[in-house]
Each structure stands twice: as structure tokens, then as C-alpha cells.
Coordinates of C-alpha atoms in Angstrom, one line a residue:
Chain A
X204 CA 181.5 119.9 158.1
X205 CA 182.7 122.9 156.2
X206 CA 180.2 121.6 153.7
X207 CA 177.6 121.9 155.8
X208 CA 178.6 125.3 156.9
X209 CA 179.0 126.1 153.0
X210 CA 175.4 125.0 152.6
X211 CA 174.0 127.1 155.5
X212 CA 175.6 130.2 154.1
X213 CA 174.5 129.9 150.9
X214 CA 170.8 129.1 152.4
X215 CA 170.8 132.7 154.4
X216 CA 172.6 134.4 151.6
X217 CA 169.6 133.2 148.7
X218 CA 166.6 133.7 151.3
X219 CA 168.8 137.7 153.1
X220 CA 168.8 138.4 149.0
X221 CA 165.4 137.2 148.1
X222 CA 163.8 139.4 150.9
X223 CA 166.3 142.3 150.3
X224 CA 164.8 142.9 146.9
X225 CA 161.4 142.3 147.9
X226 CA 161.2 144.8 150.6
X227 CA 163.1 147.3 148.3
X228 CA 160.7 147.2 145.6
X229 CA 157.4 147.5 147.4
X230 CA 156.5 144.0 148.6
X231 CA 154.2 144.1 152.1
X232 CA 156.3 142.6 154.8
X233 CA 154.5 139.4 155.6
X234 CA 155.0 138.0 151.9
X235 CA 158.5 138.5 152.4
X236 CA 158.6 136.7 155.7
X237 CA 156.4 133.8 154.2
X238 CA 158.9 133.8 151.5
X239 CA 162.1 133.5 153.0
X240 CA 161.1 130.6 155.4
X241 CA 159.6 128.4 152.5
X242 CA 163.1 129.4 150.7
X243 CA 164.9 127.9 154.2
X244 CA 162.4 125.1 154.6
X245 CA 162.7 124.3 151.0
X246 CA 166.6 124.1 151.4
X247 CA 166.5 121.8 154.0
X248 CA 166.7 124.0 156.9
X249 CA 164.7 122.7 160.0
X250 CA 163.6 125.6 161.6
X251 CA 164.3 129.3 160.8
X252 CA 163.6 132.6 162.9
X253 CA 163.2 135.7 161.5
X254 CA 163.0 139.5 162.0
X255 CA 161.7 141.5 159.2
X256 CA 161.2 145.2 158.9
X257 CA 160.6 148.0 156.3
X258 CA 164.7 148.9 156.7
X259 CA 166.5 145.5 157.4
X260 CA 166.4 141.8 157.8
X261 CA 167.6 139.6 160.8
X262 CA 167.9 135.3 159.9
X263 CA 169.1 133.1 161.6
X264 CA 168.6 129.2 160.7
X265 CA 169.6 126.2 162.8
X266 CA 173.2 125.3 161.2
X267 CA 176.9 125.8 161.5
X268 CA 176.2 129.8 160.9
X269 CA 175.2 132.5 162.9
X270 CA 172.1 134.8 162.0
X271 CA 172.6 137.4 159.7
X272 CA 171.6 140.7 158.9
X273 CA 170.8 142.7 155.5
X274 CA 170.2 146.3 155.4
X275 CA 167.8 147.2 153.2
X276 CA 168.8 151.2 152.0
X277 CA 166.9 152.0 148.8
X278 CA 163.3 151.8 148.0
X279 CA 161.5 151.8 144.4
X280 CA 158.4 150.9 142.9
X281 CA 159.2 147.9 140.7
X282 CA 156.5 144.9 141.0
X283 CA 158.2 143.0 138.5
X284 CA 161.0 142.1 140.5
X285 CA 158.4 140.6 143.3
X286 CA 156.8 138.6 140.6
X287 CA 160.4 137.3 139.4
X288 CA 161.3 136.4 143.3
X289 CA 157.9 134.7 144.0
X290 CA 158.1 132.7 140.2
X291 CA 161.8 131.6 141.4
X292 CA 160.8 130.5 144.3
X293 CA 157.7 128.5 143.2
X294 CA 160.2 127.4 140.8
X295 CA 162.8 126.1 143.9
X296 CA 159.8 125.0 145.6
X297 CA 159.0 122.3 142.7
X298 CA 163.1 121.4 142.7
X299 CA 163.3 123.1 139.1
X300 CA 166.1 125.1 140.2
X301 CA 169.2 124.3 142.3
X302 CA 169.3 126.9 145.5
X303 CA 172.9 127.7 143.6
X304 CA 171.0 128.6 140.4
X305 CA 168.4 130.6 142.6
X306 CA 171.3 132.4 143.8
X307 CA 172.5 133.5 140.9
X308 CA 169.1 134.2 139.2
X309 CA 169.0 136.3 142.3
X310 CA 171.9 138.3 142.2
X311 CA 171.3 138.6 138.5
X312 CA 168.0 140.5 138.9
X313 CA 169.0 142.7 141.4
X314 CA 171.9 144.4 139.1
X315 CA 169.8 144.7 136.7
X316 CA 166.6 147.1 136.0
X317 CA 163.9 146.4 133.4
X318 CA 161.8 149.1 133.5
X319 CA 159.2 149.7 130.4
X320 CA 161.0 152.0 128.2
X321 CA 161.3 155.7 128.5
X322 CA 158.7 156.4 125.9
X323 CA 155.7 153.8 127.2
X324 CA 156.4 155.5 130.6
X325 CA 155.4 158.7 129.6
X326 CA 152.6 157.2 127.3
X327 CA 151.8 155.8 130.3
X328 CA 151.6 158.8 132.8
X329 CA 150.1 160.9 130.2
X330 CA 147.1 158.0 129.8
X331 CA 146.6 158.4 133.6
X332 CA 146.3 161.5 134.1
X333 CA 143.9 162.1 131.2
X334 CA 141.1 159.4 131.7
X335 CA 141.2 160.2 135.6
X336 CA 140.5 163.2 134.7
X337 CA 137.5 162.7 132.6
X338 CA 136.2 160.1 134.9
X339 CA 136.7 161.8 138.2
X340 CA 135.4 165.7 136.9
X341 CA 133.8 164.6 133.6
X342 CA 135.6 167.0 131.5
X343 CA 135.9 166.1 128.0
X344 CA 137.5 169.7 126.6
X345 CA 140.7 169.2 129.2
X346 CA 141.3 165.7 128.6
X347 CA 144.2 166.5 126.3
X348 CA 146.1 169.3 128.1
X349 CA 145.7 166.6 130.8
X350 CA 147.8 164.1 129.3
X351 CA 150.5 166.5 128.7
X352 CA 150.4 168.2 131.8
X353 CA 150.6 164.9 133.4
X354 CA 153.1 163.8 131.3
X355 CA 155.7 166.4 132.1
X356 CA 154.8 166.3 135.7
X357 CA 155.7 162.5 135.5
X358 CA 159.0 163.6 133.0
X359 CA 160.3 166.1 135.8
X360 CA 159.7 163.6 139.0
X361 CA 161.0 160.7 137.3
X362 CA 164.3 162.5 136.2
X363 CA 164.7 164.2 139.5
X364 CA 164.5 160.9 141.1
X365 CA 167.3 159.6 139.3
X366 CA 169.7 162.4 139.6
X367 CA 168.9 163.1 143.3
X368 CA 167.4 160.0 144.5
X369 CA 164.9 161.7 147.1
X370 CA 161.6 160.9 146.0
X371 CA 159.7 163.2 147.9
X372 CA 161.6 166.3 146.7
X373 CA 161.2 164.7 143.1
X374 CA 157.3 165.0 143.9
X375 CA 157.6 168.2 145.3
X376 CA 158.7 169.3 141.7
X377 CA 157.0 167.2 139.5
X378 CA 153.7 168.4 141.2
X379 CA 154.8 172.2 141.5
X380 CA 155.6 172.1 137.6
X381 CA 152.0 170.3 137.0
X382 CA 150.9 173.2 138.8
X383 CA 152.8 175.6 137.3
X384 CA 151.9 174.3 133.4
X385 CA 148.1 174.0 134.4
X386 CA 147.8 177.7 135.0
X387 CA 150.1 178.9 131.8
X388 CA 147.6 176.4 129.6
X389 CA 144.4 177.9 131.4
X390 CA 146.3 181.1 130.6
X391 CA 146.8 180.6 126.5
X392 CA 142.7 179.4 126.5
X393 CA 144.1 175.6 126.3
X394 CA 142.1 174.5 128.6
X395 CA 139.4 175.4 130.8
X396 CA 139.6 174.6 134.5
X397 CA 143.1 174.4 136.1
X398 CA 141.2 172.2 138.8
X399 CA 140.7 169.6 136.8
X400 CA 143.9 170.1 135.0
X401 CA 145.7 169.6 138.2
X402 CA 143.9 166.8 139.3
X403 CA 144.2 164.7 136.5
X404 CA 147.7 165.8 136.2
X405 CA 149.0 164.4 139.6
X406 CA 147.1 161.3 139.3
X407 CA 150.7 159.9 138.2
X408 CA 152.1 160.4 141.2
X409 CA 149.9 159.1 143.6
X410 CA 151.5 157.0 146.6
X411 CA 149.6 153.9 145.7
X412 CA 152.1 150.9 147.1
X413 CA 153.2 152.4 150.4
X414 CA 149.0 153.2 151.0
X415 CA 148.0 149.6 149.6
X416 CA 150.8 147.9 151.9
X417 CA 150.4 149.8 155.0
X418 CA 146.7 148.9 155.0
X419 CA 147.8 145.1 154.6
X420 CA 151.0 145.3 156.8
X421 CA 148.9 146.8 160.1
X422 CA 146.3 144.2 159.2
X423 CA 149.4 141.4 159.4
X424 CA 150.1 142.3 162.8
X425 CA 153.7 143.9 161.6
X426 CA 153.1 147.3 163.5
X427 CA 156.3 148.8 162.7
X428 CA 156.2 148.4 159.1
X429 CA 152.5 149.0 158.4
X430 CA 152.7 152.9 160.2
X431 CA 155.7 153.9 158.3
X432 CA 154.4 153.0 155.4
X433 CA 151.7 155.3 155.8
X434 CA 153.9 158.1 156.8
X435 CA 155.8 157.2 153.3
X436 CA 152.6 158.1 152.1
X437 CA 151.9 160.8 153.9
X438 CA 154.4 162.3 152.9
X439 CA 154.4 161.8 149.2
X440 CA 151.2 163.0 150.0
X441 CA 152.7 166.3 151.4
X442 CA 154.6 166.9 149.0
X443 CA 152.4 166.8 146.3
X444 CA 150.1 169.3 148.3
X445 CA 152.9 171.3 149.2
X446 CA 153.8 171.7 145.5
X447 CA 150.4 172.5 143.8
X448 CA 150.0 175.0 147.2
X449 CA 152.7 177.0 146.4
X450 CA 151.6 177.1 143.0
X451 CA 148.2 178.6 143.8
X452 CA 149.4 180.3 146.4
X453 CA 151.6 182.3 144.0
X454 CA 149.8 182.9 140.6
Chain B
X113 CA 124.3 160.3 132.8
X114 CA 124.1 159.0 129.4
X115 CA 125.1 155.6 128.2
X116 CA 128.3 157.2 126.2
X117 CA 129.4 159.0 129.4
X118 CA 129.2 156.0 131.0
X119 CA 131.0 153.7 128.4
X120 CA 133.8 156.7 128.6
X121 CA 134.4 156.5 132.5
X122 CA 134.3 152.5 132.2
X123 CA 137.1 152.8 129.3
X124 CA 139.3 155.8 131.4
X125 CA 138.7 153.9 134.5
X126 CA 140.4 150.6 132.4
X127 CA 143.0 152.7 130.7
X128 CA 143.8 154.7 133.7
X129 CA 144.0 151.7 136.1
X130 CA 146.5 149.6 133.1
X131 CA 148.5 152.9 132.7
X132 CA 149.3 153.5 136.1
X133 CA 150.4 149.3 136.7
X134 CA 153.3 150.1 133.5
X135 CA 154.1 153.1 136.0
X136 CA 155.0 151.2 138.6
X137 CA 156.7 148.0 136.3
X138 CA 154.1 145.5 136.5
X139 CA 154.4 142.6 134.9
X140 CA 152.8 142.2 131.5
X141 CA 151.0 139.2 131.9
X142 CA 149.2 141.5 134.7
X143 CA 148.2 144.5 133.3
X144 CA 145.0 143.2 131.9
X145 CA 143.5 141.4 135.0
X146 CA 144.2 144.6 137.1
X147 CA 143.0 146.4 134.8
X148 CA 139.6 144.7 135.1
X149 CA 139.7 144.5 138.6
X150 CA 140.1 148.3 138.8
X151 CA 136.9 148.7 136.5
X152 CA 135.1 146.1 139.0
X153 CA 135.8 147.9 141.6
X154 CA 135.2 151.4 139.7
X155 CA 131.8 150.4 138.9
X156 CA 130.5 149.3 142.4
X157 CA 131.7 152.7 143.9
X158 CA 129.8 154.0 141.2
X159 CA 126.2 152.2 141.0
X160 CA 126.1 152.6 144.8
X161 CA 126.6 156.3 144.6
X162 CA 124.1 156.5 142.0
X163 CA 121.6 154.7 143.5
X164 CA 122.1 157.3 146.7
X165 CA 124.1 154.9 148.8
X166 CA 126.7 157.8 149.7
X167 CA 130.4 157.9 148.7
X168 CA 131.7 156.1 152.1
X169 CA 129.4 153.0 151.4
X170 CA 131.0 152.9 147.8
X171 CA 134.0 152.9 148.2
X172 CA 134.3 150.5 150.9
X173 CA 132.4 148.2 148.3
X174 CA 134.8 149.0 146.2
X175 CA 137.8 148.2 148.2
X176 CA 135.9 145.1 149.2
X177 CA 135.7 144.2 146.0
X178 CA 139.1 144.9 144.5
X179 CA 140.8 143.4 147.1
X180 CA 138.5 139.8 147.0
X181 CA 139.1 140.1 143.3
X182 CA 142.8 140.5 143.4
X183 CA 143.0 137.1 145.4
X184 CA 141.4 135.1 143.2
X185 CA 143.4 136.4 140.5
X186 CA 146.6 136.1 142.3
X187 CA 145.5 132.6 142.7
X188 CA 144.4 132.0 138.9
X189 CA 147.6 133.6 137.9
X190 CA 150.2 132.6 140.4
X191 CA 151.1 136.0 141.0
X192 CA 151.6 138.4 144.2
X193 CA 147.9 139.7 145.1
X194 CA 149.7 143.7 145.0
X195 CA 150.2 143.4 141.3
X196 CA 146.5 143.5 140.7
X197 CA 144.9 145.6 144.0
X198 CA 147.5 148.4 143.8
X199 CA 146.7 149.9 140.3
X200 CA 143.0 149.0 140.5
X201 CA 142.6 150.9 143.6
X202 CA 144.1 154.1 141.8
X203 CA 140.3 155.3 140.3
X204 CA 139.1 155.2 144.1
X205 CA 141.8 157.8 145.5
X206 CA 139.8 160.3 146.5
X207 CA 142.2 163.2 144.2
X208 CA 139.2 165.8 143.3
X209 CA 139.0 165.7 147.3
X210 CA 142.0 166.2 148.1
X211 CA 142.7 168.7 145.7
X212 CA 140.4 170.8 146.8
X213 CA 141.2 170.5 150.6
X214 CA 144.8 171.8 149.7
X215 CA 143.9 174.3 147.4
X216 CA 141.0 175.8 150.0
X217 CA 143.7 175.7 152.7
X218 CA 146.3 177.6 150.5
X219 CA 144.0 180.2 149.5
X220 CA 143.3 180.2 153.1
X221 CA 139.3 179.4 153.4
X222 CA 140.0 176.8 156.7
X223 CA 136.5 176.3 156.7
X224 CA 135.9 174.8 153.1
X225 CA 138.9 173.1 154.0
X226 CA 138.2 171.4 156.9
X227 CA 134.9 170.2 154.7
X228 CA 137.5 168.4 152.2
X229 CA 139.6 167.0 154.7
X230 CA 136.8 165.5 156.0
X231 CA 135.6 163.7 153.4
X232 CA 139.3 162.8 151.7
X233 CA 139.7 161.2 155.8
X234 CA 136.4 159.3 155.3
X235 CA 137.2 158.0 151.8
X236 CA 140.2 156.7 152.9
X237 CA 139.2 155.2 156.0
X238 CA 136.3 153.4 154.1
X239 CA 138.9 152.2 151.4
X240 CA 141.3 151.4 153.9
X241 CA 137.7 149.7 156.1
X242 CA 137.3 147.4 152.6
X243 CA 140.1 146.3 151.8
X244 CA 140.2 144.9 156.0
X245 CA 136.7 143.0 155.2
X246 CA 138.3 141.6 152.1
X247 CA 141.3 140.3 154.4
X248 CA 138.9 138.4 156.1
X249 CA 137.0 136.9 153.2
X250 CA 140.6 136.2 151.9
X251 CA 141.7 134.7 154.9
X252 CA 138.6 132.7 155.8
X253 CA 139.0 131.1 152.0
X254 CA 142.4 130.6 152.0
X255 CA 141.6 128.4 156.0
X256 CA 139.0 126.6 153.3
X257 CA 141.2 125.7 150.7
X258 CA 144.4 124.4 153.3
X259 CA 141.3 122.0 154.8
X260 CA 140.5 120.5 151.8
X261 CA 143.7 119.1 150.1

């Protein structure tokens, strides 16, 4: 019996984890759900009831153990680790892995982070601000103050975030020193049009996974999750706006 | 608009739309497909603006067909459908919009404002509208392919 019991625990720790860090890095709500009960069915679990929402998970299966629950408390922006959980537990699915190993592999990925390096980050920020720029104002002359404008706009909220861990102040900055930088370049004759500076230059920091999955999670019936998504985004939103508005409100 | 200005929104709109997917850690086997997806979708928006359809229309086709897109290659792939429609929807965000309904209302002019918030409400409502009819083309396929095995 205590075997059994063993089993069961191990069954709502793997599937508790497996939604914990889907949730936390931007997964919509009815992936995770979908998910954790193929993880339980997979397992050998006859029936499973669940209760997911954008700040904790409730499980309970039919076994020796009660249902449990898993806070979920932070919340980044890392689609990696959903493509890791869904390949693992395709992977459990085909009986490639043991659930122990599944587990582990679990626990594993959520201590560690595997970002792209610092460098192809800012590469990276600086390549979207640019290009959107050109392609939404079609202004070739600011295309490379865009890219470094955006680039230190994506610099400052990124090491904000990790010393303060409040991403909508982080925006607030990151977008008020975009602002900020657009004017001084506009200023020295670097560029032309602090618009389009600006506009390219937020680009970076544009709310795009809480706006995608709010859409998806309202459409998926989870009402709870879907609208505050969309004030996440809203927010981010905000803040942004509040940033470049004090800018121009100022200079 | 000349072929080169065209060829340069079609490469900003694929650079962009890859750029933004290493921003938020997206798998590498990913990148490309989104990538294309987000020029697929780019290039609807655009011919129907072009050809007078209004902004509204494009970017609900768009949306519509970014997020069709980004099932089938979730399905090719194996991967979660959000790796490939989040980035690609990233050239639709209506920023130039937006921008200028914050800066308007900072400096004050309520009335230009209001104009921008307008329209930044309508382009996200028809982006938001497309990516609900591509739910239901998603859906009605995925009822198609459970049938058949």
C-alpha cells in the first residue's frame, strides 16, 4: 500500500511541477491543463480533476493521496522551458522516460535558466527595434540610432528586472530612457524624427505573450486567466506609455 | 512603393519577427518557422491595405493567418503553437498608433488622441477578431484529424 501511495505522490508531484513551470513562463492555461492530465493518465491514474489558474494549481487524482496545491509566484517570458515540458512529456507519453526520470528532468530544468547569452540579447533587441522601425515609418536615416536606442532601452529593463524583479517598473525605465536617448540623439543631428526613434525603440518591450494568451485563454472558456492576462498587458502597456509621457512631457 | 522598399520591409519584418522570438528564449529549432510565419502574416496585412481594403480588414487577415499557420507548424514541428504566433504577431502591434495616442494625450491635444486610441482599439480588436476565426479553423481541423485515425 505505501507503494501505492508512493506512486500517487510522485504522479501529482511530476504533473503540480510540470504545470508550475508552464504557467510561470508564459504557457496559456488550457495547454497546461491538457498537459497535466495526459501526464496523470499516462502514469496510470484513472481519473484526475483539476483547477488551474494564472497564480496556482489545485490536483487531485483518484489514489491513496489527497489533492494538492502549487503556488505559482513568479512569471517570465521563457518559451523554451514549455517546449522542454511538452518534448518530456511526448517523450513519457511514448514510455521513453520513467515518470522518476521525468521528475528529475523536471526539477532539473526548473533550477536552471538557459537564456541566449547576454550579448545575442542585445543583438537581438537592437535588431527589433531597428527593422520595425523602417517597416512600420519607412525611415531608412534612423534605422541605426534605432538599434541603439532600442538596445539600451532593452539593457536598462532587462537589468532592472533582475535586480528588482517588478517588471512593470523595469518597463517604466527602460521606456523613459528610450525616451530620454531619442531626444539627446535628435538633439546632436543623429537622427531625425524622435517619433520614429521612439517607436522603433520600444518595439522590444512589447507585451506580446500575456496579449497572445489572453486572446487564446478567454477563447478556452478559462475567464479568470484570459482577463488578467490582458490587464498584465495592459499594464506593461501603461507603463511604457507612462514612461515615453513623461519624457515628452518634460523635454 | 518600389520593389527595394518592399524587399526591405519583407527582410525587417523576418529579422524583426526572429529577433524578438531570441527575446523571449524561443527555442532554436523555432526561430526560422516563426519567423516566416510573421512575414506571412506581415504581407497579407500589407497587400490588403494596399489594395484599399483598410487597416481593420488587414490585420484580422493577418491574425487569421498567423495563427492558422502557427498550427500547422506546431503540428509539423511537434512544438507548442505560442512559439511560432507570439513573435510573428509582433510586426502587427499597432506601435506607430499607439505612440502617437500617448504622445497626443501628453502634450495634451485629447482630440488627436482620442483619433489614435481609436484606431490602436480597432487594430487590436481585429487582431484579437483573427486570431478567434483561426481558433475555429484550428479547432474544426483538429475535430478532422481525431475522426480519421
Amino acid at each position: 500500500m505505501s507503494g501505492q501511495k508512493k506512486r500517487d505522490q510522485l504522479i501529482l508531484h511530476t504533473a503540480l511541477t510540470a504545470g508550475r513551470i508552464m504557467i510561470e513562463n508564459g504557457s496559456e492555461i488550457e495547454r497546461v491543463e491538457d498537459t497535466m492530465t495526459r501526464i496523470a493518465h499516462n502514469a496510470g491514474a484513472e481519473t484526475s480533476q483539476l483547477f488551474v489558474m494564472i497564480t496556482g494549481i489545485l490536483m487531485a487524482i483518484n489514489g491513496e493521496v489527497g489533492a494538492q496545491i502549487q503556488p505559482v509566484k513568479r512569471r517570465t517570458f521563457d518559451l523554451e522551458k514549455i517546449a522542454v515540458v511538452n518534448q518530456l512529456s511526448r517523450e513519457f507519453a511514448a514510455h521513453d522516460i520513467t515518470l522518476r526520470q521525468f521528475a528529475d528532468k523536471l526539477d532539473h530544468l526548473d533550477s536552471e535558466t538557459k537564456y541566449f547569452p547576454m550579448w545575442a540579447q542585445l543583438l537581438a533587441a537592437a535588431m527589433v527595434s531597428g527593422p520595425l522601425e523602417v517597416v512600420f515609418r519607412h525611415n531608412l536615416h534612423d534605422f541605426w540610432i534605432s538599434c541603439f536606442v532600442g538596445m539600451i532601452g532593452w539593457l536598462v529593463f532587462y537589468l532592472l528586472n533582475k535586480f528588482i524583479q517588478i517588471r512593470f517598473l523595469s518597463e517604466f525605465a527602460g521606456a523613459a530612457t528610450i525616451g530620454i536617448l531619442a531626444v539627446f540623439a535628435v538633439h546632436l543631428g543623429l537622427g531625425i524624427s524622435v517619433d520614429d526613434i521612439i517607436i522603433g525603440g520600444v518595439m522590444p518591450l512589447v507585451p506580446g505573450v500575456p496579449i497572445t494568451n489572453s486572446v487564446r485563454d478567454v477563447l478556452a472558456g478559462n475567464l479568470v486567466s484570459g482577463p488578467a492576462r490582458a490587464v498584465e498587458a495592459l499594464v506593461s502597456a501603461a507603463a511604457i506609455g507612462f514612461g515615453i509621457a513623461m519624457v515628452l512631457q518634460f523635454l | 512603393m518600389t520593389l527595394l522598399e518592399f524587399f526591405i520591409e519583407v527582410a525587417g519584418t523576418y529579422v524583426s519577427t526572429l529577433a524578438f522570438g531570441v527575446l523571449i528564449n524561443i527555442p532554436r529549432r523555432a526561430l526560422n518557422f516563426g519567423g516566416w510565419i510573421g512575414v506571412l502574416g506581415f504581407l497579407l496585412y500589407r497587400f490588403t491595405v494596399l489594395s484599399g481594403g483598410g487597416y481593420v480588414v488587414g490585420n484580422l487577415l493577418g491574425a487569421f493567418a498567423i495563427g492558422v499557420a502557427s498550427l500547422q507548424a506546431a503540428r509539423i514541428k511537434k512544438m507548442p503553437m505560442i512559439l511560432f504566433n507570439i513573435p510573428a504577431l509582433v510586426p502587427l502591434v499597432p506601435g506607430g498608433q499607439a505612440y502617437q495616442m500617448i504622445k497626443n494625450f501628453a502634450l495634451g491635444q485629447n482630440a488627436t488622441a482620442f483619433v489614435f486610441m481609436m484606431q490602436v482599439v480597432m487594430i487590436s480588436g481585429s487582431i484579437a477578431f483573427g486570431f478567434l476565426l483561426s481558433e475555429l479553423v484550428n479547432r474544426v481541423q483538429q475535430r478532422a484529424w481525431r475522426h480519421r485515425r
